[in-house]
CSV table of C-alpha atoms in Angstrom, one decimal:
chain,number,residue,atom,x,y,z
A,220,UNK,CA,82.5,-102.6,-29.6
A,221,UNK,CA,80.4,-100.7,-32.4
A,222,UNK,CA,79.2,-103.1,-31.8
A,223,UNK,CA,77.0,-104.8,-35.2
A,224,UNK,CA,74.1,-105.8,-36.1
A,225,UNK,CA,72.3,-108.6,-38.6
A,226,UNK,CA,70.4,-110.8,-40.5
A,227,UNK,CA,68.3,-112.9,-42.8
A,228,UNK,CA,68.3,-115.7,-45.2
A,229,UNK,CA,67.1,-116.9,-48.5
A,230,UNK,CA,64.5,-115.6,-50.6
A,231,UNK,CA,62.8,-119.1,-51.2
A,232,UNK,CA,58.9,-119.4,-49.2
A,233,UNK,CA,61.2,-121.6,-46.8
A,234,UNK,CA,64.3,-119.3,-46.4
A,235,UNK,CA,61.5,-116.0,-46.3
A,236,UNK,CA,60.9,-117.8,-43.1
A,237,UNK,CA,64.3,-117.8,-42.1
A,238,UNK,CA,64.7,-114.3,-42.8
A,239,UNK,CA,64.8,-111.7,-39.6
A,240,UNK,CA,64.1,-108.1,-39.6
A,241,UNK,CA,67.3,-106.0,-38.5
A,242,UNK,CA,65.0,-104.3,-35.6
A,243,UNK,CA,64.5,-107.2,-33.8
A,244,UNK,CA,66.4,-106.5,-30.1
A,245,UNK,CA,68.8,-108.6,-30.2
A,246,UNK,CA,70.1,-107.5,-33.7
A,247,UNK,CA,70.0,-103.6,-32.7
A,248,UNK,CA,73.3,-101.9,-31.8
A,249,UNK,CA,75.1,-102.1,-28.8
A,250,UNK,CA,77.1,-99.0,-27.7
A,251,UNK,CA,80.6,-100.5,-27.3
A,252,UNK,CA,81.8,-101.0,-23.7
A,253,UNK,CA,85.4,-98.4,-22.4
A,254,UNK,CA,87.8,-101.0,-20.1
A,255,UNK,CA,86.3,-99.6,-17.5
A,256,UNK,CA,82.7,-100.5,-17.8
A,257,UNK,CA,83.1,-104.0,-18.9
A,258,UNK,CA,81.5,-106.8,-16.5
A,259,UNK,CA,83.6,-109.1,-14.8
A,260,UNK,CA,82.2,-112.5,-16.4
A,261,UNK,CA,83.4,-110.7,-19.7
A,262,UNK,CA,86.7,-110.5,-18.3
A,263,UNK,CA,86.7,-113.6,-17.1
A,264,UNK,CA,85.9,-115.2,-20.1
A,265,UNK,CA,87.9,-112.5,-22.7
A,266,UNK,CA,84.9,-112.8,-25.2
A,267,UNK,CA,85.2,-108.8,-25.7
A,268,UNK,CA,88.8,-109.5,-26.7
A,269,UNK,CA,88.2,-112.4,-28.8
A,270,UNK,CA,86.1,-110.6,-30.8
A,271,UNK,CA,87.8,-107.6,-30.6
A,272,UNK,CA,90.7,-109.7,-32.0
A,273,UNK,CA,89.0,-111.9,-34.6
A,274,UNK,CA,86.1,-109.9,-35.1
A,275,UNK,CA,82.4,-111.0,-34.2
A,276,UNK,CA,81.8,-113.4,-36.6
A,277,UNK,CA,85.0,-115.1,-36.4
A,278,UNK,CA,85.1,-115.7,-32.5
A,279,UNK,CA,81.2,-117.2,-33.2
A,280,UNK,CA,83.0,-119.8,-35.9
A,281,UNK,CA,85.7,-121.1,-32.9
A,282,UNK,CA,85.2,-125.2,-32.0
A,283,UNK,CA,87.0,-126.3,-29.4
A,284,UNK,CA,91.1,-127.1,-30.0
A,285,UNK,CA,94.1,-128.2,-27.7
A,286,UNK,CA,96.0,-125.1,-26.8
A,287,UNK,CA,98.5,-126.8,-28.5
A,288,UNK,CA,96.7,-126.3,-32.0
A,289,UNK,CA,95.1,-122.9,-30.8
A,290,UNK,CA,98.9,-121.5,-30.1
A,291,UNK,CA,100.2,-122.7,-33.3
A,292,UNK,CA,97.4,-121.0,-35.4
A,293,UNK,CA,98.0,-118.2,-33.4
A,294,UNK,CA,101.3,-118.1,-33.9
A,295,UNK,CA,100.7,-117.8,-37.6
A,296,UNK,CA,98.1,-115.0,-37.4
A,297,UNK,CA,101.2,-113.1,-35.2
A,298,UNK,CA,103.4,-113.4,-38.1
A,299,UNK,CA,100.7,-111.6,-40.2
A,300,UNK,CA,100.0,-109.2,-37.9
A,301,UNK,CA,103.7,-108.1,-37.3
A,302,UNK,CA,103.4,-105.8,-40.9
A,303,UNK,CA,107.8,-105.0,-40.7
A,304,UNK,CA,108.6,-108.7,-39.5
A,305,UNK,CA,110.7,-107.4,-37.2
A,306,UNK,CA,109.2,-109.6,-34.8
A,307,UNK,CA,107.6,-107.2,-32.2
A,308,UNK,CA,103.7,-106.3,-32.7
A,309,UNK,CA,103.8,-102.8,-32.3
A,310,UNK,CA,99.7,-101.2,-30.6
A,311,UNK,CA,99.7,-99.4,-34.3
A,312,UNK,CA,100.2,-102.9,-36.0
A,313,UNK,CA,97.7,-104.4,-34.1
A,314,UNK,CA,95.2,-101.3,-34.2
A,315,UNK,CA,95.3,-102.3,-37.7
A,316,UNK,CA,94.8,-105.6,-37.6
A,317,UNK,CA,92.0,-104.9,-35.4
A,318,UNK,CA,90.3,-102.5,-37.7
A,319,UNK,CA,90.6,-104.8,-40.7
A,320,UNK,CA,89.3,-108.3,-38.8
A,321,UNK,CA,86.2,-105.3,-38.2
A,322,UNK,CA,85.6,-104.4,-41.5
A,323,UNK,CA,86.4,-107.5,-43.1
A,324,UNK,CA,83.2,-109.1,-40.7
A,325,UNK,CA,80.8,-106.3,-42.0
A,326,UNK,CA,82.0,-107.2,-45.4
A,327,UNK,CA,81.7,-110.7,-45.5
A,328,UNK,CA,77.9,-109.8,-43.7
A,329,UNK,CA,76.8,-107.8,-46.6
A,330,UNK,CA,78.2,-110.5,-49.2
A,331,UNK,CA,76.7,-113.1,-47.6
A,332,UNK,CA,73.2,-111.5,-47.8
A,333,UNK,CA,73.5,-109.6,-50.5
A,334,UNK,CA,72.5,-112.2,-53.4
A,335,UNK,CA,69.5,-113.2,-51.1
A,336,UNK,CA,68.0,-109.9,-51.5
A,337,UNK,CA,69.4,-108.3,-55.0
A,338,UNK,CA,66.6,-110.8,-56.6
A,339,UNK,CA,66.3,-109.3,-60.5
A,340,UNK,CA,70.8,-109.2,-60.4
A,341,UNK,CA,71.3,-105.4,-60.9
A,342,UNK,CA,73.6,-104.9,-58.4
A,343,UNK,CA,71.4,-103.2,-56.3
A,344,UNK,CA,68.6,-104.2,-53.3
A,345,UNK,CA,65.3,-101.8,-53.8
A,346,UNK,CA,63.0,-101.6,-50.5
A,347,UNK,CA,60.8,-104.0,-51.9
A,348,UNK,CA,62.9,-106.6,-52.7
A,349,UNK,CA,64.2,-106.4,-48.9
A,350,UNK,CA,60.7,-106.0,-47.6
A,351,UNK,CA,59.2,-108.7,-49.6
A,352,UNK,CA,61.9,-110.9,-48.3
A,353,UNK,CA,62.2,-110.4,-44.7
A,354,UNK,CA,58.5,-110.1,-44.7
A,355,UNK,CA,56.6,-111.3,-47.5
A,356,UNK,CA,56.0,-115.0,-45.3
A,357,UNK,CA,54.0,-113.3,-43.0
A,358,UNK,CA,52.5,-110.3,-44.5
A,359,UNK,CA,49.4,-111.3,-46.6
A,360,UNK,CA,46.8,-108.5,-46.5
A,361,UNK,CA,49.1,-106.3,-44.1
A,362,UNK,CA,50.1,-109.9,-41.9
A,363,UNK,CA,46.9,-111.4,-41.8
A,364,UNK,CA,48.8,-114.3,-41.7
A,365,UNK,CA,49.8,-113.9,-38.7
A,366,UNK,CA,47.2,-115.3,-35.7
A,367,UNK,CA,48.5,-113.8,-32.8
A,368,UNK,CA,47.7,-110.2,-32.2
A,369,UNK,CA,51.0,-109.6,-30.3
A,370,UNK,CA,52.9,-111.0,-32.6
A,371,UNK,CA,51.4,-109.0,-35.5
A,372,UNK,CA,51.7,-105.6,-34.0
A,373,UNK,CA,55.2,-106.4,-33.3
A,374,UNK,CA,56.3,-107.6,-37.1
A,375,UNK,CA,54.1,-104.2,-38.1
A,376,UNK,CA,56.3,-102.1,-35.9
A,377,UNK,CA,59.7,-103.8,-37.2
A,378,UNK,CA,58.7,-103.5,-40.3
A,379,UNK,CA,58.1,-99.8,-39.9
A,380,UNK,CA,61.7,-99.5,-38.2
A,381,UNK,CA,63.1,-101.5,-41.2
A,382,UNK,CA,61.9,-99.1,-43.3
A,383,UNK,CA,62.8,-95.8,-41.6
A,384,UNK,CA,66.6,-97.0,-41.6
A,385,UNK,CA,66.4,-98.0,-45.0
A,386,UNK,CA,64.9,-94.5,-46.1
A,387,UNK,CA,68.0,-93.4,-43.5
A,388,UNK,CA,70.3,-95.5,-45.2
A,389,UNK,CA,68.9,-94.3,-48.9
A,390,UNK,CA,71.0,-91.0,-49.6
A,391,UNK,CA,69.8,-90.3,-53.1
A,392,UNK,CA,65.9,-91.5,-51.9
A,393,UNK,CA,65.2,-93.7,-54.8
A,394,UNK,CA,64.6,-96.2,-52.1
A,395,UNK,CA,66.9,-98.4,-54.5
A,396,UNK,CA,70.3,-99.2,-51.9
A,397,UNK,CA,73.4,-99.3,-53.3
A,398,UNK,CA,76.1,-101.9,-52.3
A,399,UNK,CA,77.4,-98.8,-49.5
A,400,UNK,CA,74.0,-97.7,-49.1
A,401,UNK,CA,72.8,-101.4,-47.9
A,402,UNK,CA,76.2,-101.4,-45.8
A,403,UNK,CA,74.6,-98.8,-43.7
A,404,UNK,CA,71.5,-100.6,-43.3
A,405,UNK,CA,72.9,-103.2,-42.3
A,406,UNK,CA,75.8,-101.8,-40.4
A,407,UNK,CA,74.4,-97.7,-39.4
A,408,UNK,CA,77.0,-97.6,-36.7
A,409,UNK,CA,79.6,-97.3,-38.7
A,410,UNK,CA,78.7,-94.4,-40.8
A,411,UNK,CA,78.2,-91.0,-39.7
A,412,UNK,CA,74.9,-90.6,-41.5
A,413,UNK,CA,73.5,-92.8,-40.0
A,414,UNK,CA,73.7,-92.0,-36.6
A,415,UNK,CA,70.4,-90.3,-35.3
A,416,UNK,CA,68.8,-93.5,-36.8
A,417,UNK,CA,71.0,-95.9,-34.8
A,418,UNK,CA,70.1,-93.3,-31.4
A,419,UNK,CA,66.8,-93.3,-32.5
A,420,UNK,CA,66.9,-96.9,-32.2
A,421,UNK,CA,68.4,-97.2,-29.1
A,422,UNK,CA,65.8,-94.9,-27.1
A,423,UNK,CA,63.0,-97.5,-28.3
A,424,UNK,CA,64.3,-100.5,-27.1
A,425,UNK,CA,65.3,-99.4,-23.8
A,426,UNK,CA,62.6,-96.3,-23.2
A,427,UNK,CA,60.1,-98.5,-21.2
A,428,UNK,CA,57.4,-95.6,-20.4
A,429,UNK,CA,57.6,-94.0,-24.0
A,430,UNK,CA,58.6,-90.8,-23.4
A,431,UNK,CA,61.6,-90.3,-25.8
A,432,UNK,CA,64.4,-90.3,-23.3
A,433,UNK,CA,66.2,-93.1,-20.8
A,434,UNK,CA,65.9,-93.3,-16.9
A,435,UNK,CA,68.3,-94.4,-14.2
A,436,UNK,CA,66.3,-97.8,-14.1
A,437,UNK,CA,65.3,-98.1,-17.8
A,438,UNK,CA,69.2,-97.5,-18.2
A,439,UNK,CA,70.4,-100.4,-16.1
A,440,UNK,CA,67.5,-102.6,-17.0
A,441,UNK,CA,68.6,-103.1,-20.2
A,442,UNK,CA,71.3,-104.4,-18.9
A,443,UNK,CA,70.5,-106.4,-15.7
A,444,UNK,CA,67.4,-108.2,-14.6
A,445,UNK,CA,67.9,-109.0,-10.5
A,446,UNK,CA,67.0,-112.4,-9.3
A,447,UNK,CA,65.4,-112.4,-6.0
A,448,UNK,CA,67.3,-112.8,-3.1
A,449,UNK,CA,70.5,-111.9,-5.3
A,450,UNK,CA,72.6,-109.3,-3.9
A,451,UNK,CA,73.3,-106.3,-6.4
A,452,UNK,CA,76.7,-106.7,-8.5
A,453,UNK,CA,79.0,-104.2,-8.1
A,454,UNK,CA,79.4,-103.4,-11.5
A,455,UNK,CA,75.7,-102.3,-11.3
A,456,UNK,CA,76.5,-99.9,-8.9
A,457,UNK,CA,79.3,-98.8,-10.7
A,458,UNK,CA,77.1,-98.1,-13.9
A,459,UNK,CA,74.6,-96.0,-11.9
A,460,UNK,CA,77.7,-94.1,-10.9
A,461,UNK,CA,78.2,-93.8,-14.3
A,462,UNK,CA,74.9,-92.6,-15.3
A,463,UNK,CA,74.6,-90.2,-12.7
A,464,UNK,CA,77.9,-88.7,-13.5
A,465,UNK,CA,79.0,-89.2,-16.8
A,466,UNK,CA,75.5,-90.0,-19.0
A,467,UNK,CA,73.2,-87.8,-17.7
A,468,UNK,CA,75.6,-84.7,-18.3
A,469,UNK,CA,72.5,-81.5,-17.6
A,470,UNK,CA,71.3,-84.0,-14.4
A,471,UNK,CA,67.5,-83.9,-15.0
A,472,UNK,CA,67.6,-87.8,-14.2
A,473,UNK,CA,67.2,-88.8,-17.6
A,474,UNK,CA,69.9,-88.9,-21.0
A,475,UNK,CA,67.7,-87.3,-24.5
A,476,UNK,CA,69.1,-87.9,-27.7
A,477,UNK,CA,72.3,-85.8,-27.2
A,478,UNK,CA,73.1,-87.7,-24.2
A,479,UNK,CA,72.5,-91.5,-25.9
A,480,UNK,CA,74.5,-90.3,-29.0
A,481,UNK,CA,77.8,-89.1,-26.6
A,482,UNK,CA,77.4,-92.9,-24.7
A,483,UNK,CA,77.1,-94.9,-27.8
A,484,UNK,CA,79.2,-93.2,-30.3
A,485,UNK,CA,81.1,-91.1,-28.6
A,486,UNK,CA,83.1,-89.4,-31.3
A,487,UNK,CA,86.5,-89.4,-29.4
A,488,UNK,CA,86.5,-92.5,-28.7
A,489,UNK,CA,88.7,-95.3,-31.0
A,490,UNK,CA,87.6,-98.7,-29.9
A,491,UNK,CA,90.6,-99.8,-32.1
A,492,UNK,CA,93.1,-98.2,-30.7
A,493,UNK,CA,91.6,-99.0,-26.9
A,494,UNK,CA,91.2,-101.7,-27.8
A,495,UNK,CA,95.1,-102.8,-28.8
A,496,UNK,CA,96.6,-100.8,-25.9
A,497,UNK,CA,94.8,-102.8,-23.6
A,498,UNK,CA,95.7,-106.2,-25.1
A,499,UNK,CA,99.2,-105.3,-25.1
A,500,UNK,CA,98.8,-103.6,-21.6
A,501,UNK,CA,97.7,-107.2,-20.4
A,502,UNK,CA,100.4,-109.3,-22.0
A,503,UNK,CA,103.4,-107.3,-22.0
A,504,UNK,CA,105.3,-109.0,-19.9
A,505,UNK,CA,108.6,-106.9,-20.1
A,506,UNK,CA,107.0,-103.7,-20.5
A,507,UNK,CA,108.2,-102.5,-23.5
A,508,UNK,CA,105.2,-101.1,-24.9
A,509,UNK,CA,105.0,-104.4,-27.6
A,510,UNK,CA,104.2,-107.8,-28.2
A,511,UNK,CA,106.8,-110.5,-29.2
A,512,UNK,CA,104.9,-113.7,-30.6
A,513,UNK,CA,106.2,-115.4,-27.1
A,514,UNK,CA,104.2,-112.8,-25.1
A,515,UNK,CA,101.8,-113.1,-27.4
A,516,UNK,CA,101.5,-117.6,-27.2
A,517,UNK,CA,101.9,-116.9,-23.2
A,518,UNK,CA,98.8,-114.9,-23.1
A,519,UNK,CA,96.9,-117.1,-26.1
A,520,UNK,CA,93.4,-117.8,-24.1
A,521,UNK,CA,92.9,-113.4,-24.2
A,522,UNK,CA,93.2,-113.7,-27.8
A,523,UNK,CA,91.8,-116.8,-29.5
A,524,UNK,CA,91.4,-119.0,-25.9
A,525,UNK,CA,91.5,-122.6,-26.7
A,526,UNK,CA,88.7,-122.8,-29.9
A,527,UNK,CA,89.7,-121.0,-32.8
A,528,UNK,CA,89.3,-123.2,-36.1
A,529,UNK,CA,88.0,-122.1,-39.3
A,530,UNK,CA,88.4,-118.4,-39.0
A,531,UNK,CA,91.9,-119.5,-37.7
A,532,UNK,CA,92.2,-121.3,-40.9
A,533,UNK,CA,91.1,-119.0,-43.1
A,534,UNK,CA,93.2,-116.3,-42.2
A,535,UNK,CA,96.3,-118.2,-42.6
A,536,UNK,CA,95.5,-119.2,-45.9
A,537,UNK,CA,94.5,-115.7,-47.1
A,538,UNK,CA,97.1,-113.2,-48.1
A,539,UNK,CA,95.0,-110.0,-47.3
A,540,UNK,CA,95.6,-111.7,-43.4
């Protein structure tokens, strides 16, 4: 999942409070996961394919339902899917469908947050209008405001990172965004501009010892933290296989900026696409390469599970759905 990122609030003193810098971790961008890679609890719990299938923002909206109501609203979302009504989902209809629940989360994203930072109305979102903010709370005389030392050198350093993807983001460098400019601040992974920024990015959150590249144990650190006593996951040892052979492709024990860019945006790899062949690998039950709406209601909890309610709504009532 390219995978996505972000953030912030209202431009009120209260809602500057709210408001969150895109470079804090848990808002940077995730490299998106092959099959192969994924962890078993994922599986388990088909939250990739929810989201996957709804896109993020829509699987964080579900509330819990019967199956009984989540098969029915699913049902309807088939029938939108299925673009020749011929009453098969085909992996190119659903690749679509895919691709647009995607791009219709980063869109809604940027509308939602666009009015709270376009302040004077032009249609457009300068640095300083982001800056002041995401940050103008805090700031003062370069974040006085802010008592704790840690603290302070940590909104300093986002604010820095905020700024180098913005300038990133800022083709023409007026440091004035434009509504597709602010799309790739807020959303880098998707455009191709922007992608030393977003493996820039990457290397500083996970690079522990600050030497510009990623170790074996940086690597799986960023994903796993052992508990003691706890035998090692499999899957662990399956991603050190994978960084031994596949990431770390020259071997020197470490993956530079080349290496990062191939593992997160690998640029022959369609998530979409992926993405539908697997679900309808999964619930294909007579192996004919598509889905009917049956297959589809038999298999329900890998697609919307049992709590899917306003995005379920909402794309029923919406024609572009």
């Amino acid at each position: 999942m390219r995978c996505l990122c972000l953030l912030a609030l209202l431009a009120t003193c209260l809602s500057v409070a709210l408001c969150k810098p895109t470079s804090e971790k848990k808002d940077r961008v995730h490299h998106s996961k092959d099959l192969g890679e994924r962890e078993p609890t994922e599986e388990k719990g088909f939250q990739f394919d929810h989201e996957a299938f709804l896109g993020k923002e829509g699987a964080k909206t579900f509330d819990q339902l019967t199956p009984e109501e989540s098969k029915e609203r699913l049902g309807k979302i088939v029938d939108r899917i299925d673009q020749d009504q011929d009453g098969l989902v085909t992996v190119d209809e659903l690749t679509a469908w895919i691709k647009r629940a995607q791009n219709r989360y980063i869109d809604e994203n940027v509308k939602r947050h666009w009015k709270d930072y376009d302040l004077n109305q032009d249609g457009k979102v300068s640095w300083d209008e982001y800056k002041n903010t995401t940050y103008g709370y805090y700031m003062g005389e370069d974040f006085t405001d802010i008592s704790d030392a840690e603290d302070k050198a940590s909104y300093r350093k986002m604010l820095r990172r905020d700024e180098r993807r913005f300038r990133n983001a800022d083709k023409d460098g007026d440091l004035i965004a434009t509504r597709e400019e602010f799309t790739a601040f807020l959303h880098p992974e998707e455009f191709d501009y922007m992608k030393s920024v977003v493996v820039t990015e990457t290397i500083e959150d996970i690079d522990k010892d600050g030497d510009g590249m990623v170790d074996l144990k940086e690597y799986i650190g960023d994903m796993y933290t052992p508990e003691q006593g706890e035998p090692e996951p499999d899957w662990v040892k399956n991603e050190q296989e994978q960084f031994k052979q596949f990431r770390d492709i020259n071997k020197d024990g470490k993956m530079d900026h080349k290496e990062i860019e191939r593992w997160i945006l690998p640029g022959d790899y369609d998530h979409a696409i992926s993405e539908a062949k697997h679900l309808i690998h999964e619930s294909d039950k007579n192996e004919d390469g598509k889905l009917s709406k049956e297959e589809f209601l038999e298999n329900y909890n890998r697609f919307v599970g049992s709590i899917m309610t306003d995005y379920g709504d909402m794309m029923v009532k919406h024609d572009e759905f």
